[in-house]
Coordinates of C-alpha atoms in Angstrom, one line a residue:
M50 CA 0.0 0.0 0.0
T51 CA 1.4 3.4 -1.0
E52 CA 2.1 5.7 1.9
V53 CA 0.1 9.0 1.9
L54 CA 2.3 12.1 2.0
E55 CA 1.5 14.2 5.0
A56 CA 1.9 18.0 5.2
A57 CA 5.0 17.9 7.4
A58 CA 6.9 15.6 5.0
A59 CA 5.8 17.6 2.0
W60 CA 7.1 20.8 3.5
D61 CA 10.4 19.1 4.3
R62 CA 10.8 18.2 0.6
L63 CA 9.6 21.6 -0.6
R64 CA 12.1 23.7 1.4
T65 CA 15.0 21.9 -0.2
I66 CA 13.9 22.4 -3.8
R67 CA 15.5 25.1 -6.0
T68 CA 15.5 23.5 -9.5
A69 CA 13.1 21.6 -11.6
D70 CA 15.3 18.5 -11.3
E71 CA 15.1 18.7 -7.5
A72 CA 11.4 19.1 -7.7
Q73 CA 11.1 15.9 -9.8
A74 CA 13.5 14.1 -7.4
A75 CA 11.2 15.2 -4.5
G76 CA 8.2 13.6 -6.2
L77 CA 6.6 16.5 -8.0
V78 CA 5.3 16.4 -11.5
A79 CA 3.1 18.7 -13.6
D80 CA -0.6 17.9 -13.7
A81 CA -2.9 18.4 -16.8
D82 CA -3.1 22.1 -16.1
G83 CA 0.7 22.6 -15.7
G84 CA 0.5 22.9 -11.9
P85 CA 2.5 20.8 -9.4
R86 CA 1.2 17.3 -8.4
W87 CA 2.7 14.8 -6.0
Q88 CA 3.4 11.5 -7.7
Q89 CA 2.2 9.6 -4.6
P90 CA -1.1 10.0 -2.8
A91 CA -1.0 13.2 -0.6
T92 CA -3.2 14.9 1.9
P93 CA -5.1 18.0 0.9
E94 CA -2.7 20.0 3.0
A95 CA 0.3 18.6 1.2
V96 CA -1.2 19.4 -2.1
E97 CA -1.9 22.9 -1.0
L98 CA 1.7 23.5 0.2
A99 CA 3.0 22.4 -3.2
G100 CA 0.7 24.7 -5.1
R101 CA 1.5 27.7 -2.9
Y102 CA 5.2 27.5 -2.4
L103 CA 6.7 25.6 -5.4
P104 CA 6.7 28.7 -7.6
L105 CA 8.8 30.5 -5.0
C106 CA 11.1 27.5 -4.5
L107 CA 11.8 27.5 -8.2
A108 CA 12.2 31.3 -8.6
G109 CA 16.0 31.0 -8.8
P110 CA 19.0 32.0 -6.8
R111 CA 18.2 35.8 -7.2
V112 CA 14.7 36.6 -6.1
A113 CA 13.3 39.4 -4.0
F114 CA 9.9 38.9 -2.4
A115 CA 8.0 40.8 0.3
Q116 CA 5.2 40.2 2.7
L117 CA 2.7 42.4 4.5
G118 CA -0.3 41.6 6.8
Q119 CA -2.9 44.3 6.9
S120 CA -6.4 45.2 7.8
L121 CA -9.2 45.6 5.2
D122 CA -8.6 49.3 5.2
G123 CA -4.9 49.0 4.5
F124 CA -3.2 49.4 7.9
I125 CA -0.4 47.2 9.3
A126 CA -0.7 48.4 12.9
T127 CA -2.8 50.8 15.0
R128 CA -2.0 54.4 15.4
T129 CA 0.1 53.5 18.5
G130 CA 2.1 50.9 16.5
D131 CA 0.3 47.8 18.0
A132 CA 0.4 45.0 15.5
D133 CA -0.1 42.0 17.8
Y134 CA -1.7 40.6 15.7
V135 CA -3.3 42.0 12.6
T136 CA -3.6 38.7 10.9
G137 CA -4.1 35.2 12.4
A138 CA -2.0 32.2 13.2
E139 CA -2.2 30.7 9.7
D140 CA -0.7 33.8 8.2
R141 CA 2.1 33.8 10.8
C142 CA 2.9 30.3 9.8
H143 CA 2.9 31.4 6.1
L144 CA 5.4 34.2 7.0
H145 CA 7.7 31.7 8.7
R146 CA 7.6 29.5 5.7
L147 CA 8.7 32.5 3.5
R148 CA 11.6 33.1 5.9
A149 CA 12.6 29.4 5.6
L150 CA 12.7 29.8 1.8
A151 CA 14.9 32.9 2.0
D152 CA 18.7 33.4 2.4
A153 CA 18.0 36.7 4.2
V154 CA 15.1 38.6 5.8
L155 CA 15.3 42.4 5.6
V156 CA 13.7 45.0 7.8
G157 CA 14.0 48.7 8.0
A158 CA 15.3 50.5 11.1
G159 CA 11.9 51.7 12.1
T160 CA 10.5 48.2 12.3
A161 CA 13.6 47.0 14.2
V162 CA 13.2 49.8 16.7
A163 CA 9.4 49.6 17.1
D164 CA 8.9 45.8 17.1
D165 CA 12.2 44.3 18.1
P166 CA 11.5 41.4 15.9
R167 CA 13.2 38.0 16.1
L168 CA 13.0 37.2 12.4
T169 CA 13.6 33.5 12.9
V170 CA 11.8 30.4 11.7
R171 CA 9.7 29.0 14.6
A172 CA 6.2 28.2 13.3
C173 CA 7.5 25.5 10.8
A174 CA 10.5 23.4 10.1
G175 CA 13.4 25.3 8.4
D176 CA 16.7 27.1 8.7
D177 CA 16.9 30.7 9.9
P178 CA 17.8 33.2 7.3
V179 CA 20.4 35.9 7.8
R180 CA 18.7 38.9 9.5
V181 CA 19.4 42.1 7.6
V182 CA 18.8 45.4 9.4
L183 CA 18.7 48.4 7.1
D184 CA 19.9 51.2 9.4
P185 CA 21.5 54.1 7.5
R186 CA 22.0 56.3 10.6
G187 CA 22.8 53.5 13.0
R188 CA 19.8 54.2 15.3
V189 CA 18.8 50.7 16.2
P190 CA 19.7 50.1 19.9
L191 CA 22.5 47.8 20.6
H192 CA 20.3 45.9 23.1
S193 CA 17.9 44.9 20.3
G194 CA 17.3 41.2 20.0
V195 CA 18.7 40.8 16.5
F196 CA 22.0 42.0 18.0
T197 CA 22.0 40.1 21.3
D198 CA 19.9 36.9 21.1
G199 CA 22.4 34.9 19.0
A200 CA 19.4 33.0 17.5
A201 CA 20.6 33.7 13.9
P202 CA 23.3 35.6 12.0
T203 CA 22.6 39.3 11.7
L204 CA 23.9 41.7 9.0
W205 CA 23.8 45.4 10.1
V206 CA 23.7 47.6 7.1
V207 CA 24.7 51.2 8.0
G208 CA 25.7 54.4 6.2
P209 CA 28.9 56.5 6.5
D210 CA 27.3 58.8 9.1
A211 CA 26.6 56.0 11.6
G212 CA 29.5 57.2 13.7
A213 CA 31.1 54.7 16.0
V214 CA 28.2 52.2 15.8
P215 CA 29.9 49.6 13.6
G216 CA 32.7 49.1 16.2
D217 CA 30.1 48.4 18.9
A218 CA 28.5 45.4 17.2
G219 CA 28.5 42.3 19.3
G220 CA 29.3 38.7 18.5
G221 CA 27.4 37.1 15.7
V222 CA 26.7 40.5 14.1
D223 CA 28.4 41.5 10.9
V224 CA 28.4 45.1 9.8
M225 CA 28.2 46.3 6.2
V226 CA 29.0 50.0 5.7
L227 CA 27.6 51.4 2.5
P228 CA 29.4 54.5 1.1
D229 CA 26.5 56.8 0.4
A230 CA 22.7 57.3 0.2
E231 CA 22.6 55.9 -3.4
A232 CA 24.0 52.6 -2.2
F233 CA 20.8 52.0 -0.2
A234 CA 18.7 52.1 -3.4
P235 CA 16.8 48.7 -3.5
R236 CA 18.5 47.2 -6.6
R237 CA 21.9 48.2 -5.5
L238 CA 21.3 46.9 -2.0
L239 CA 20.1 43.6 -3.4
A240 CA 23.2 43.3 -5.6
A241 CA 25.4 44.0 -2.6
L242 CA 23.6 41.2 -0.6
A243 CA 23.9 38.8 -3.5
R244 CA 27.7 39.3 -3.5
R245 CA 27.6 38.0 0.0
G246 CA 25.7 34.9 -1.0
L247 CA 22.3 36.3 0.0
G248 CA 20.4 36.1 -3.3
R249 CA 17.0 35.1 -2.1
V250 CA 15.8 38.0 0.0
L251 CA 12.5 38.5 1.9
I252 CA 11.6 42.1 2.6
E253 CA 9.5 41.8 5.6
G254 CA 8.9 45.3 6.9
G255 CA 7.7 47.7 7.4
G256 CA 5.4 49.4 5.1
V257 CA 7.8 52.2 4.0
T258 CA 10.5 49.7 3.2
V259 CA 8.2 47.3 1.3
S260 CA 6.7 50.2 -0.6
R261 CA 10.1 51.5 -1.6
F262 CA 11.1 48.2 -3.0
L263 CA 7.8 47.9 -4.9
Q264 CA 8.0 51.4 -6.3
E265 CA 11.6 50.8 -7.5
R266 CA 10.5 47.6 -9.3
A267 CA 12.9 45.6 -7.2
L268 CA 10.4 43.0 -6.2
H269 CA 9.6 39.8 -8.0
R270 CA 6.8 38.7 -5.8
L271 CA 4.6 40.4 -3.2
Y272 CA 2.5 38.6 -0.6
V273 CA -0.3 40.7 1.0
T274 CA -2.5 39.0 3.6
V275 CA -5.7 40.9 4.4
A276 CA -7.5 40.4 7.7
P277 CA -11.3 41.0 8.1
V278 CA -10.8 43.9 10.5
L279 CA -11.2 47.6 10.2
L280 CA -8.8 49.9 12.1
G281 CA -10.0 53.3 10.9
D282 CA -6.6 54.8 11.0
G283 CA -3.1 53.6 11.9
I284 CA 0.3 52.8 10.2
P285 CA -0.3 52.3 6.5
G286 CA 0.9 49.3 4.5
L287 CA 1.7 50.0 0.8
R288 CA 2.1 53.6 -0.1
F289 CA 3.7 55.0 -3.3
P290 CA 3.0 57.7 -5.8
G291 CA 0.1 56.5 -7.8
T292 CA -1.4 57.2 -11.2
P293 CA -4.2 59.7 -11.8
V294 CA -5.7 57.4 -14.4
M295 CA -7.2 54.1 -13.3
R296 CA -6.3 52.2 -16.5
E297 CA -2.6 52.8 -15.7
A298 CA -2.8 51.3 -12.2
L299 CA -0.6 48.3 -11.5
R300 CA -2.6 45.1 -12.2
P301 CA -0.1 42.2 -11.8
P302 CA -1.1 38.6 -12.1
L303 CA -2.2 37.2 -8.8
R304 CA -3.3 34.1 -6.9
R305 CA -5.6 34.0 -3.9
A306 CA -5.8 31.7 -1.0
L307 CA -7.6 31.5 2.3
L308 CA -5.5 31.5 5.5
G309 CA -8.1 30.8 8.2
E310 CA -10.3 34.0 8.2
D311 CA -7.6 36.0 6.3
T312 CA -7.1 36.2 2.5
L313 CA -3.7 35.9 1.0
F314 CA -2.9 37.7 -2.3
E315 CA 0.2 36.6 -4.1
L316 CA 1.3 39.1 -6.8
E317 CA 3.8 38.3 -9.6
L318 CA 5.7 41.5 -10.4
P319 CA 8.6 40.9 -12.9
A320 CA 6.4 41.8 -15.9
F321 CA 6.6 45.5 -14.9
G322 CA 10.2 45.6 -15.8
A323 CA 13.1 47.9 -14.6
P324 CA 12.7 51.3 -13.0
S325 CA 13.0 54.4 -15.1
G326 CA 16.2 55.4 -13.2
G327 CA 17.6 58.9 -13.0
P328 CA 15.7 61.3 -10.7
A329 CA 13.5 58.6 -9.3
D330 CA 16.5 56.7 -8.0
E331 CA 17.9 59.8 -6.4
Q332 CA 14.5 60.8 -4.9
H333 CA 13.4 57.5 -3.5
G334 CA 16.5 55.2 -3.2
G335 CA 18.5 57.0 -0.5
A336 CA 19.1 56.6 3.1
R337 CA 16.6 59.3 4.1
E338 CA 13.6 57.2 3.2
A339 CA 15.0 54.1 4.8
G340 CA 15.6 56.1 8.0
D341 CA 12.0 57.4 7.9
E342 CA 10.5 53.9 8.4
R343 CA 7.6 54.3 10.8

């Protein structure tokens, strides 16, 4: 009798896949519609995991993807910064799966200061990514968990005006000093991380940082989970200069999935191409915006 593939075993296979050959070796083939199918009998949960995460597994060694959880009216936290929790437990498990599929997880200084996040993989099986703290002015406190808990490697990305901060980094913290504001532009930053072997990067927060990567066309995928809650006001999620004409709005290909009471939207973004460059890079790519997170 053929063993039924359970969700935990399916995830263990998925998180090791990076190529089509590895997918086939793991027991995945294309179904009649071109989607992934396990060769052996599998539980509905195992089937769902393959459909949701295999495209990201196969996205290649250089991929930038972002995640936000928000209310129906577009806020990621209340006006006081309370975000525990906008979305439910299933979305938090989804976020941890994204971390497990990344080489690095990146947050802006504002998120690091306000939330003191751990940025590790705990809700599912998987290896912890390198934690990248984007901190042009060196304002994240040295007592922050990402610098002191030793749970995962941390890369502290600072600018030339960060003063004596780089010399104060503790054990397990690597410091990368970028030469100027332009070096913090999303595409240049991703290239610098790739040179350190960190090609698969999850941009996790906050809203300003994710919005900047989206505006600069530096994202390949964007995951937005919407919770059935109305906050009225608060800290916004995605914000970038929009178009006055509705027909010119971004309408990327997307997939939807239910995560408990929440709805996950997965957007594919490469079709929108490269940024225009020039003044836009100078206006939106510098350390000033990164430092304005929250």
